N, C-alpha and C. Protein backbone atom coordinates (compact mmCIF):
# COMPACT_ATOMS: atom_id res chain seq x y z
N MET A 1 -43.80 -1.54 25.54
CA MET A 1 -44.87 -1.71 24.47
C MET A 1 -45.52 -2.89 24.40
N ARG A 2 -46.39 -3.53 24.04
CA ARG A 2 -46.99 -4.21 23.89
C ARG A 2 -46.98 -5.18 22.50
N VAL A 3 -46.59 -6.81 22.39
CA VAL A 3 -46.59 -7.06 21.23
C VAL A 3 -47.40 -8.20 20.99
N THR A 4 -48.21 -8.51 19.48
CA THR A 4 -48.91 -9.08 19.74
C THR A 4 -48.59 -9.78 18.63
N PHE A 5 -48.20 -11.22 18.36
CA PHE A 5 -48.11 -12.12 17.41
C PHE A 5 -48.52 -13.56 17.41
N THR A 6 -48.59 -14.52 16.62
CA THR A 6 -48.71 -15.99 16.43
C THR A 6 -47.85 -17.03 16.99
N VAL A 7 -47.98 -17.58 17.96
CA VAL A 7 -46.65 -18.96 18.32
C VAL A 7 -47.25 -19.89 18.51
N ASN A 8 -46.69 -20.53 17.53
CA ASN A 8 -46.87 -22.29 17.19
C ASN A 8 -48.56 -22.03 17.19
N GLY A 9 -49.12 -21.29 16.24
CA GLY A 9 -50.86 -21.42 16.16
C GLY A 9 -51.44 -20.81 16.91
N ARG A 10 -50.80 -20.03 18.16
CA ARG A 10 -51.61 -19.56 19.24
C ARG A 10 -51.47 -17.87 19.17
N ARG A 11 -52.39 -17.31 19.30
CA ARG A 11 -52.27 -15.52 19.23
C ARG A 11 -51.34 -15.54 20.82
N GLN A 12 -50.43 -14.61 20.74
CA GLN A 12 -50.13 -14.52 21.71
C GLN A 12 -49.26 -13.01 22.45
N GLU A 13 -49.95 -12.28 23.56
CA GLU A 13 -49.29 -11.13 23.70
C GLU A 13 -48.32 -10.68 25.00
N ALA A 14 -47.16 -9.82 24.74
CA ALA A 14 -46.31 -9.33 25.38
C ALA A 14 -46.23 -8.07 26.10
N ASP A 15 -46.84 -7.84 27.02
CA ASP A 15 -46.72 -6.61 27.54
C ASP A 15 -45.45 -6.17 28.40
N ASP A 16 -45.43 -4.47 27.89
CA ASP A 16 -44.02 -4.10 28.84
C ASP A 16 -42.80 -5.00 27.91
N VAL A 17 -42.80 -4.81 26.61
CA VAL A 17 -41.43 -5.31 26.26
C VAL A 17 -40.95 -3.82 26.08
N TRP A 18 -39.49 -4.05 26.01
CA TRP A 18 -38.35 -3.02 26.21
C TRP A 18 -38.02 -2.98 24.61
N GLU A 19 -37.87 -1.94 23.99
CA GLU A 19 -37.29 -1.88 22.89
C GLU A 19 -36.17 -2.82 22.14
N GLY A 20 -35.29 -2.89 22.93
CA GLY A 20 -33.90 -3.75 22.83
C GLY A 20 -34.37 -5.13 23.22
N GLU A 21 -35.41 -5.44 23.57
CA GLU A 21 -35.51 -6.93 24.31
C GLU A 21 -35.89 -7.81 22.97
N SER A 22 -35.13 -9.10 22.88
CA SER A 22 -34.78 -9.70 21.41
C SER A 22 -36.17 -10.72 21.55
N LEU A 23 -36.64 -11.34 20.72
CA LEU A 23 -37.52 -12.38 20.16
C LEU A 23 -37.15 -13.50 21.25
N LEU A 24 -35.98 -13.86 21.23
CA LEU A 24 -36.12 -14.93 22.31
C LEU A 24 -35.90 -14.83 23.30
N TYR A 25 -35.45 -13.80 24.46
CA TYR A 25 -35.71 -13.47 25.71
C TYR A 25 -37.58 -13.71 25.47
N VAL A 26 -37.99 -13.01 24.53
CA VAL A 26 -39.58 -13.05 25.06
C VAL A 26 -40.06 -14.60 24.90
N LEU A 27 -39.65 -15.38 24.15
CA LEU A 27 -40.06 -16.72 24.09
C LEU A 27 -39.73 -17.35 25.57
N ARG A 28 -38.58 -17.30 25.51
CA ARG A 28 -37.87 -18.11 26.87
C ARG A 28 -38.71 -17.87 27.89
N GLU A 29 -38.42 -16.22 28.45
CA GLU A 29 -38.65 -15.89 29.75
C GLU A 29 -40.30 -15.26 29.92
N ARG A 30 -40.63 -14.63 28.94
CA ARG A 30 -42.16 -14.30 28.91
C ARG A 30 -43.46 -15.48 28.69
N MET A 31 -42.83 -16.27 27.66
CA MET A 31 -44.15 -17.29 27.32
C MET A 31 -43.58 -18.24 27.64
N GLY A 32 -42.54 -19.11 28.58
CA GLY A 32 -42.00 -20.18 28.93
C GLY A 32 -41.91 -21.30 28.23
N LEU A 33 -41.25 -20.86 26.87
CA LEU A 33 -40.97 -21.89 25.53
C LEU A 33 -39.34 -21.82 25.70
N PRO A 34 -38.69 -22.64 26.47
CA PRO A 34 -37.50 -22.98 26.62
C PRO A 34 -36.49 -23.45 25.55
N GLY A 35 -37.54 -24.23 24.34
CA GLY A 35 -36.73 -24.76 23.38
C GLY A 35 -35.70 -24.05 22.57
N SER A 36 -36.04 -22.70 22.73
CA SER A 36 -34.98 -21.90 21.57
C SER A 36 -33.84 -21.85 22.51
N LYS A 37 -32.68 -22.11 22.19
CA LYS A 37 -31.47 -21.99 23.25
C LYS A 37 -30.89 -20.82 22.97
N ASN A 38 -30.52 -20.05 24.35
CA ASN A 38 -29.84 -18.66 24.43
C ASN A 38 -28.25 -19.52 24.74
N ALA A 39 -27.09 -18.97 23.54
CA ALA A 39 -25.89 -19.41 23.35
C ALA A 39 -25.23 -18.14 23.15
N CYS A 40 -24.63 -17.99 21.63
CA CYS A 40 -24.06 -16.83 22.00
C CYS A 40 -24.87 -15.44 21.98
N GLU A 41 -25.79 -15.37 21.26
CA GLU A 41 -26.75 -13.66 21.19
C GLU A 41 -26.00 -13.29 20.53
N GLN A 42 -25.35 -13.94 19.05
CA GLN A 42 -24.81 -12.69 18.05
C GLN A 42 -25.26 -13.35 16.74
N GLY A 43 -26.13 -14.40 17.04
CA GLY A 43 -26.61 -14.69 15.49
C GLY A 43 -25.45 -15.93 14.81
N GLU A 44 -24.76 -16.71 15.64
CA GLU A 44 -23.41 -17.38 14.81
C GLU A 44 -23.55 -18.71 15.02
N CYS A 45 -24.38 -19.10 16.11
CA CYS A 45 -24.48 -20.48 16.47
C CYS A 45 -25.89 -21.25 16.25
N GLY A 46 -26.86 -20.54 15.90
CA GLY A 46 -28.06 -21.10 15.62
C GLY A 46 -29.00 -21.79 16.33
N SER A 47 -28.70 -22.33 17.58
CA SER A 47 -29.34 -22.51 18.61
C SER A 47 -30.77 -21.80 19.00
N CYS A 48 -30.67 -21.01 18.76
CA CYS A 48 -31.89 -20.18 18.66
C CYS A 48 -32.94 -20.01 17.46
N THR A 49 -32.91 -20.59 16.70
CA THR A 49 -33.70 -20.65 15.43
C THR A 49 -34.74 -20.94 15.60
N VAL A 50 -35.64 -20.11 15.30
CA VAL A 50 -36.78 -20.31 15.06
C VAL A 50 -37.41 -19.82 13.34
N ARG A 51 -38.74 -20.11 13.24
CA ARG A 51 -39.19 -19.78 11.82
C ARG A 51 -40.09 -18.15 12.03
N LEU A 52 -40.10 -17.31 11.20
CA LEU A 52 -40.46 -15.92 11.51
C LEU A 52 -41.25 -16.00 9.97
N ASP A 53 -42.69 -16.23 10.05
CA ASP A 53 -43.27 -16.01 8.80
C ASP A 53 -42.73 -16.75 7.73
N GLY A 54 -42.51 -18.67 8.37
CA GLY A 54 -41.93 -19.32 7.49
C GLY A 54 -40.54 -19.67 7.24
N VAL A 55 -39.49 -18.50 7.87
CA VAL A 55 -38.43 -18.19 7.14
C VAL A 55 -37.48 -18.30 8.40
N PRO A 56 -36.45 -19.42 8.54
CA PRO A 56 -35.73 -19.38 9.69
C PRO A 56 -34.65 -18.31 10.15
N VAL A 57 -34.73 -17.94 11.66
CA VAL A 57 -34.15 -16.65 11.80
C VAL A 57 -33.42 -17.08 13.05
N CYS A 58 -32.39 -16.48 13.54
CA CYS A 58 -31.99 -16.41 14.68
C CYS A 58 -32.57 -15.53 15.83
N SER A 59 -33.29 -15.85 16.56
CA SER A 59 -34.05 -15.19 17.50
C SER A 59 -33.46 -14.05 18.32
N CYS A 60 -32.04 -14.29 18.70
CA CYS A 60 -31.47 -13.48 19.46
C CYS A 60 -31.16 -12.38 18.68
N LEU A 61 -31.39 -12.22 17.20
CA LEU A 61 -31.13 -11.02 16.77
C LEU A 61 -32.35 -10.34 15.88
N VAL A 62 -33.54 -11.02 16.47
CA VAL A 62 -35.05 -10.34 16.37
C VAL A 62 -35.29 -9.53 17.53
N ALA A 63 -35.44 -8.24 17.18
CA ALA A 63 -36.11 -7.39 18.09
C ALA A 63 -37.56 -8.14 18.38
N ALA A 64 -37.92 -8.17 19.66
CA ALA A 64 -39.90 -8.62 19.52
C ALA A 64 -40.22 -7.32 18.83
N GLY A 65 -40.40 -6.07 19.17
CA GLY A 65 -41.58 -5.72 18.61
C GLY A 65 -41.04 -5.66 17.09
N GLN A 66 -40.35 -6.30 16.22
CA GLN A 66 -40.30 -6.68 14.86
C GLN A 66 -41.38 -7.94 14.46
N VAL A 67 -42.08 -8.40 15.48
CA VAL A 67 -42.72 -9.47 15.44
C VAL A 67 -44.29 -9.25 15.39
N GLU A 68 -44.17 -8.13 15.63
CA GLU A 68 -46.17 -7.82 15.77
C GLU A 68 -46.75 -7.91 14.54
N GLY A 69 -48.01 -8.76 14.93
CA GLY A 69 -48.58 -9.11 13.92
C GLY A 69 -48.01 -10.58 12.85
N ARG A 70 -47.08 -10.89 13.29
CA ARG A 70 -46.43 -11.97 12.80
C ARG A 70 -46.66 -13.29 13.26
N GLU A 71 -45.97 -14.31 12.72
CA GLU A 71 -46.25 -15.84 12.91
C GLU A 71 -44.80 -16.16 13.29
N VAL A 72 -44.76 -16.86 14.53
CA VAL A 72 -43.48 -17.70 14.94
C VAL A 72 -43.80 -19.11 15.30
N VAL A 73 -42.86 -19.76 14.84
CA VAL A 73 -42.72 -21.21 15.15
C VAL A 73 -41.52 -21.72 15.52
N THR A 74 -41.52 -22.11 16.85
CA THR A 74 -40.27 -22.44 17.28
C THR A 74 -40.14 -24.10 17.57
N VAL A 75 -39.18 -25.05 18.02
CA VAL A 75 -39.44 -26.05 18.14
C VAL A 75 -40.24 -27.11 18.79
N GLU A 76 -40.72 -25.94 19.86
CA GLU A 76 -42.17 -26.79 20.52
C GLU A 76 -43.26 -26.55 19.84
N GLY A 77 -43.29 -25.84 18.40
CA GLY A 77 -44.10 -26.02 17.51
C GLY A 77 -44.20 -26.78 16.57
N LEU A 78 -43.01 -27.57 16.29
CA LEU A 78 -42.94 -29.22 15.33
C LEU A 78 -43.83 -30.33 16.08
N ALA A 79 -43.90 -30.55 17.02
CA ALA A 79 -44.51 -31.83 17.69
C ALA A 79 -46.14 -31.57 17.14
N GLY A 80 -46.83 -32.38 17.01
CA GLY A 80 -48.17 -32.38 17.09
C GLY A 80 -48.86 -31.73 18.35
N ASP A 81 -50.37 -31.93 17.89
CA ASP A 81 -50.94 -31.13 19.41
C ASP A 81 -51.06 -32.01 20.45
N ASN A 82 -51.11 -33.81 20.15
CA ASN A 82 -50.95 -34.30 20.80
C ASN A 82 -49.54 -34.82 21.64
N GLY A 83 -48.64 -34.16 21.11
CA GLY A 83 -47.04 -34.01 21.67
C GLY A 83 -46.05 -35.16 20.89
N GLU A 84 -47.18 -35.63 19.63
CA GLU A 84 -46.33 -36.44 19.27
C GLU A 84 -44.97 -36.24 18.07
N LEU A 85 -43.87 -36.19 17.97
CA LEU A 85 -43.04 -35.92 17.63
C LEU A 85 -43.09 -35.69 16.02
N SER A 86 -42.67 -34.50 15.52
CA SER A 86 -42.58 -34.53 13.98
C SER A 86 -41.84 -35.46 13.47
N THR A 87 -42.10 -35.72 11.96
CA THR A 87 -40.69 -36.46 11.23
C THR A 87 -39.62 -36.31 11.76
N VAL A 88 -39.28 -34.98 11.12
CA VAL A 88 -38.15 -34.77 11.73
C VAL A 88 -37.42 -34.85 12.88
N GLN A 89 -38.24 -34.72 13.90
CA GLN A 89 -38.10 -34.96 15.30
C GLN A 89 -37.83 -36.46 15.52
N GLN A 90 -38.48 -37.16 15.19
CA GLN A 90 -38.56 -38.78 15.30
C GLN A 90 -37.23 -39.12 14.79
N ALA A 91 -36.88 -38.65 13.55
CA ALA A 91 -35.86 -38.98 12.51
C ALA A 91 -34.60 -38.75 13.61
N PHE A 92 -34.48 -37.28 14.12
CA PHE A 92 -33.08 -36.98 15.00
C PHE A 92 -33.06 -37.92 16.39
N VAL A 93 -34.20 -38.50 16.80
CA VAL A 93 -34.30 -39.42 17.98
C VAL A 93 -33.34 -40.64 17.12
N ASP A 94 -34.37 -41.20 16.22
CA ASP A 94 -34.00 -42.79 15.61
C ASP A 94 -32.17 -42.43 15.04
N ALA A 95 -31.85 -41.53 14.51
CA ALA A 95 -30.50 -41.59 13.72
C ALA A 95 -29.64 -41.37 14.92
N GLY A 96 -29.66 -40.68 16.13
CA GLY A 96 -28.80 -40.67 17.32
C GLY A 96 -28.07 -39.40 16.75
N ALA A 97 -29.00 -38.72 16.26
CA ALA A 97 -28.47 -37.16 16.14
C ALA A 97 -28.50 -36.12 17.52
N VAL A 98 -29.42 -36.27 18.67
CA VAL A 98 -29.60 -35.51 19.20
C VAL A 98 -28.54 -35.78 20.35
N GLN A 99 -27.16 -35.00 20.58
CA GLN A 99 -26.39 -35.14 21.23
C GLN A 99 -26.47 -34.58 22.56
N CYS A 100 -25.33 -33.52 22.95
CA CYS A 100 -26.09 -32.75 24.23
C CYS A 100 -27.06 -32.39 24.11
N GLY A 101 -27.83 -32.03 23.13
CA GLY A 101 -29.06 -31.22 22.72
C GLY A 101 -28.97 -29.87 22.68
N PHE A 102 -27.63 -29.04 22.93
CA PHE A 102 -28.23 -27.35 22.66
C PHE A 102 -28.37 -26.79 21.42
N CYS A 103 -27.73 -27.80 20.84
CA CYS A 103 -27.87 -27.31 18.92
C CYS A 103 -28.93 -27.67 18.57
N THR A 104 -29.62 -29.04 19.14
CA THR A 104 -30.64 -29.88 18.28
C THR A 104 -32.15 -28.66 18.14
N PRO A 105 -32.42 -27.62 18.89
CA PRO A 105 -33.53 -27.15 18.44
C PRO A 105 -33.27 -26.62 17.34
N GLY A 106 -32.37 -25.85 17.12
CA GLY A 106 -32.13 -24.90 16.28
C GLY A 106 -31.82 -26.02 14.67
N LEU A 107 -31.38 -26.66 15.04
CA LEU A 107 -30.93 -27.89 13.69
C LEU A 107 -32.39 -28.12 13.26
N LEU A 108 -33.21 -28.89 13.98
CA LEU A 108 -34.55 -29.23 14.20
C LEU A 108 -35.56 -28.19 13.07
N VAL A 109 -35.61 -27.17 13.63
CA VAL A 109 -35.81 -25.82 12.62
C VAL A 109 -35.47 -25.87 11.49
N ALA A 110 -34.49 -25.54 11.19
CA ALA A 110 -34.27 -25.47 10.09
C ALA A 110 -34.23 -27.04 9.17
N ALA A 111 -33.99 -27.67 9.38
CA ALA A 111 -33.95 -28.83 8.56
C ALA A 111 -35.52 -29.18 8.46
N ASP A 112 -36.33 -28.97 9.22
CA ASP A 112 -38.25 -29.04 9.04
C ASP A 112 -38.26 -27.69 7.93
N GLU A 113 -37.66 -26.43 7.77
CA GLU A 113 -38.01 -25.53 6.83
C GLU A 113 -37.67 -26.25 5.39
N LEU A 114 -36.41 -26.86 5.61
CA LEU A 114 -35.64 -27.40 4.62
C LEU A 114 -36.27 -28.60 3.69
N LEU A 115 -36.68 -29.18 4.71
CA LEU A 115 -38.13 -30.40 4.10
C LEU A 115 -39.27 -29.99 3.21
N GLU A 116 -39.66 -28.52 4.11
CA GLU A 116 -41.01 -28.10 3.46
C GLU A 116 -40.82 -27.65 2.41
N ARG A 117 -39.48 -26.74 2.29
CA ARG A 117 -39.43 -26.25 0.90
C ARG A 117 -38.51 -27.34 -0.29
N CYS A 118 -37.81 -28.10 0.23
CA CYS A 118 -37.29 -29.02 -0.66
C CYS A 118 -37.47 -30.68 0.05
N PRO A 119 -38.67 -31.52 -0.72
CA PRO A 119 -38.38 -32.51 0.17
C PRO A 119 -37.63 -33.67 -0.07
N GLN A 120 -36.95 -33.21 -1.23
CA GLN A 120 -35.82 -34.39 -1.52
C GLN A 120 -34.49 -33.55 -1.43
N PRO A 121 -34.01 -33.45 -0.50
CA PRO A 121 -32.88 -32.42 -0.81
C PRO A 121 -31.66 -33.34 -0.92
N SER A 122 -30.74 -32.96 -1.61
CA SER A 122 -29.27 -33.51 -2.31
C SER A 122 -28.64 -33.11 -0.48
N ASP A 123 -27.64 -33.79 -0.34
CA ASP A 123 -26.59 -33.49 0.65
C ASP A 123 -25.98 -31.75 0.60
N ALA A 124 -25.67 -31.31 -0.55
CA ALA A 124 -25.51 -30.00 -0.55
C ALA A 124 -26.48 -29.17 -0.03
N ASP A 125 -28.00 -29.60 -0.49
CA ASP A 125 -28.95 -28.98 0.04
C ASP A 125 -28.82 -28.91 1.61
N ILE A 126 -28.71 -30.01 2.01
CA ILE A 126 -28.67 -30.04 3.64
C ILE A 126 -27.61 -29.39 4.17
N ARG A 127 -26.34 -29.52 3.53
CA ARG A 127 -25.36 -29.01 4.33
C ARG A 127 -25.80 -27.44 4.32
N GLU A 128 -26.16 -26.72 3.58
CA GLU A 128 -26.49 -25.58 3.05
C GLU A 128 -27.61 -24.91 4.04
N ALA A 129 -28.69 -25.97 4.24
CA ALA A 129 -29.92 -25.13 5.27
C ALA A 129 -29.30 -25.24 6.49
N LEU A 130 -28.24 -26.18 7.03
CA LEU A 130 -27.75 -26.37 8.16
C LEU A 130 -26.92 -25.62 8.52
N SER A 131 -26.24 -24.76 7.72
CA SER A 131 -24.92 -24.46 7.66
C SER A 131 -25.12 -23.00 8.77
N GLY A 132 -25.87 -22.70 9.32
CA GLY A 132 -25.87 -21.51 10.33
C GLY A 132 -25.94 -22.01 12.03
N ASN A 133 -25.91 -23.28 11.59
CA ASN A 133 -26.10 -24.34 12.85
C ASN A 133 -24.90 -24.91 13.54
N LEU A 134 -24.09 -24.63 14.93
CA LEU A 134 -23.00 -25.27 15.12
C LEU A 134 -23.31 -26.15 16.13
N CYS A 135 -22.52 -27.39 15.77
CA CYS A 135 -22.63 -28.26 17.06
C CYS A 135 -21.20 -28.43 17.61
N ARG A 136 -21.46 -28.44 18.71
CA ARG A 136 -19.24 -28.30 19.35
C ARG A 136 -19.43 -29.79 19.84
N CYS A 137 -20.43 -30.96 20.05
CA CYS A 137 -20.14 -32.05 20.54
C CYS A 137 -19.41 -32.91 20.04
N THR A 138 -19.54 -32.91 18.31
CA THR A 138 -18.83 -34.27 17.11
C THR A 138 -19.21 -33.51 15.79
N GLY A 139 -18.94 -34.40 15.09
CA GLY A 139 -19.20 -34.27 13.57
C GLY A 139 -20.89 -34.21 13.45
N TYR A 140 -21.03 -34.11 12.00
CA TYR A 140 -22.53 -33.58 12.18
C TYR A 140 -22.97 -34.53 11.28
N GLU A 141 -22.46 -36.24 10.68
CA GLU A 141 -22.80 -36.81 10.13
C GLU A 141 -23.85 -37.70 10.46
N LYS A 142 -24.05 -37.59 11.93
CA LYS A 142 -25.52 -38.19 12.40
C LYS A 142 -26.52 -37.38 12.54
N ILE A 143 -26.45 -36.05 12.08
CA ILE A 143 -27.36 -35.10 12.07
C ILE A 143 -27.81 -35.10 10.53
N LEU A 144 -26.75 -35.20 9.61
CA LEU A 144 -27.54 -35.65 8.23
C LEU A 144 -27.81 -36.44 7.94
N ASP A 145 -27.58 -37.89 8.65
CA ASP A 145 -28.39 -39.04 8.58
C ASP A 145 -29.76 -38.64 8.89
N ALA A 146 -29.90 -37.65 10.14
CA ALA A 146 -31.52 -37.72 10.49
C ALA A 146 -32.16 -37.00 9.97
N VAL A 147 -31.37 -35.78 8.93
CA VAL A 147 -32.07 -34.96 7.93
C VAL A 147 -32.46 -36.13 6.63
N ARG A 148 -31.66 -36.96 6.34
CA ARG A 148 -31.79 -37.74 5.09
C ARG A 148 -33.17 -38.88 5.31
N LEU A 149 -33.09 -39.40 6.81
CA LEU A 149 -33.99 -40.40 7.05
C LEU A 149 -35.53 -39.26 7.14
N ALA A 150 -35.71 -38.18 7.71
CA ALA A 150 -36.77 -37.40 7.64
C ALA A 150 -37.07 -37.35 6.16
N ALA A 151 -36.19 -37.10 5.33
CA ALA A 151 -36.66 -37.00 3.84
C ALA A 151 -37.39 -38.45 3.20
N ALA A 152 -36.49 -39.37 3.73
CA ALA A 152 -37.06 -40.47 3.10
C ALA A 152 -38.48 -41.02 3.81
N ARG A 153 -39.03 -40.67 4.97
CA ARG A 153 -39.90 -41.25 5.59
C ARG A 153 -40.89 -40.40 5.20
N THR A 154 -40.62 -38.87 4.42
CA THR A 154 -41.78 -37.82 4.22
C THR A 154 -42.30 -38.64 2.72
N GLU A 155 -41.20 -39.01 1.75
CA GLU A 155 -41.20 -39.12 0.76
C GLU A 155 -42.27 -40.82 0.68
N GLN A 156 -41.99 -41.64 1.41
CA GLN A 156 -42.74 -42.70 1.66
C GLN A 156 -44.28 -42.29 2.17
N ALA A 157 -44.30 -41.35 3.17
CA ALA A 157 -45.58 -41.22 3.81
C ALA A 157 -46.51 -40.47 2.37
N VAL A 158 -46.01 -39.80 1.56
CA VAL A 158 -46.88 -39.04 0.54
C VAL A 158 -47.42 -40.02 -0.70
C-alpha cells in the first residue's frame, strides 16, 4: 500500500508498505530519518517517540498505515529550517543531558510537547511527561535540569 503523510512539515509518500510495517521502520529505513531510535520495539523505552498529530507516541507501536493523511514530527523536525537547535535541544546540550544519546530523541520530543502544552511545568509535570522514556546511562537529574532550563528560556523569550 501507499501511505501519504506529512513528516516534519513536508508531504511524504511511502510505497509498498507492508500492513505490519511500523511507522518507526518507515521513518528510519524508507525516509532516512534515523533520529527516532529502535530499541525495545515494545513501546516501553520511548526512544522512538514522535509526535503524531501533536501527541507523543511510540512509533514502534504505530502501524504505518495508521498515519495516512496525518502529521508526524520527529526529533529532526524540532530544529529550525537552517539547522538551528530548538530551545529544548539547546537546553539538553547546555545542561549536559545528552549522555550516550540513545534515549535523547524520545526525551526531546516528549519535552517539546510538554513545553508547548505547559510552558511552566512543575517537576511533577516534567516527570510525568518523561515517564515513558527510559535512560540507561545514569540518573535523570540533568535531563530534568534541561527541561527546566528550556522552560525558563522559553518564558524569557515571551
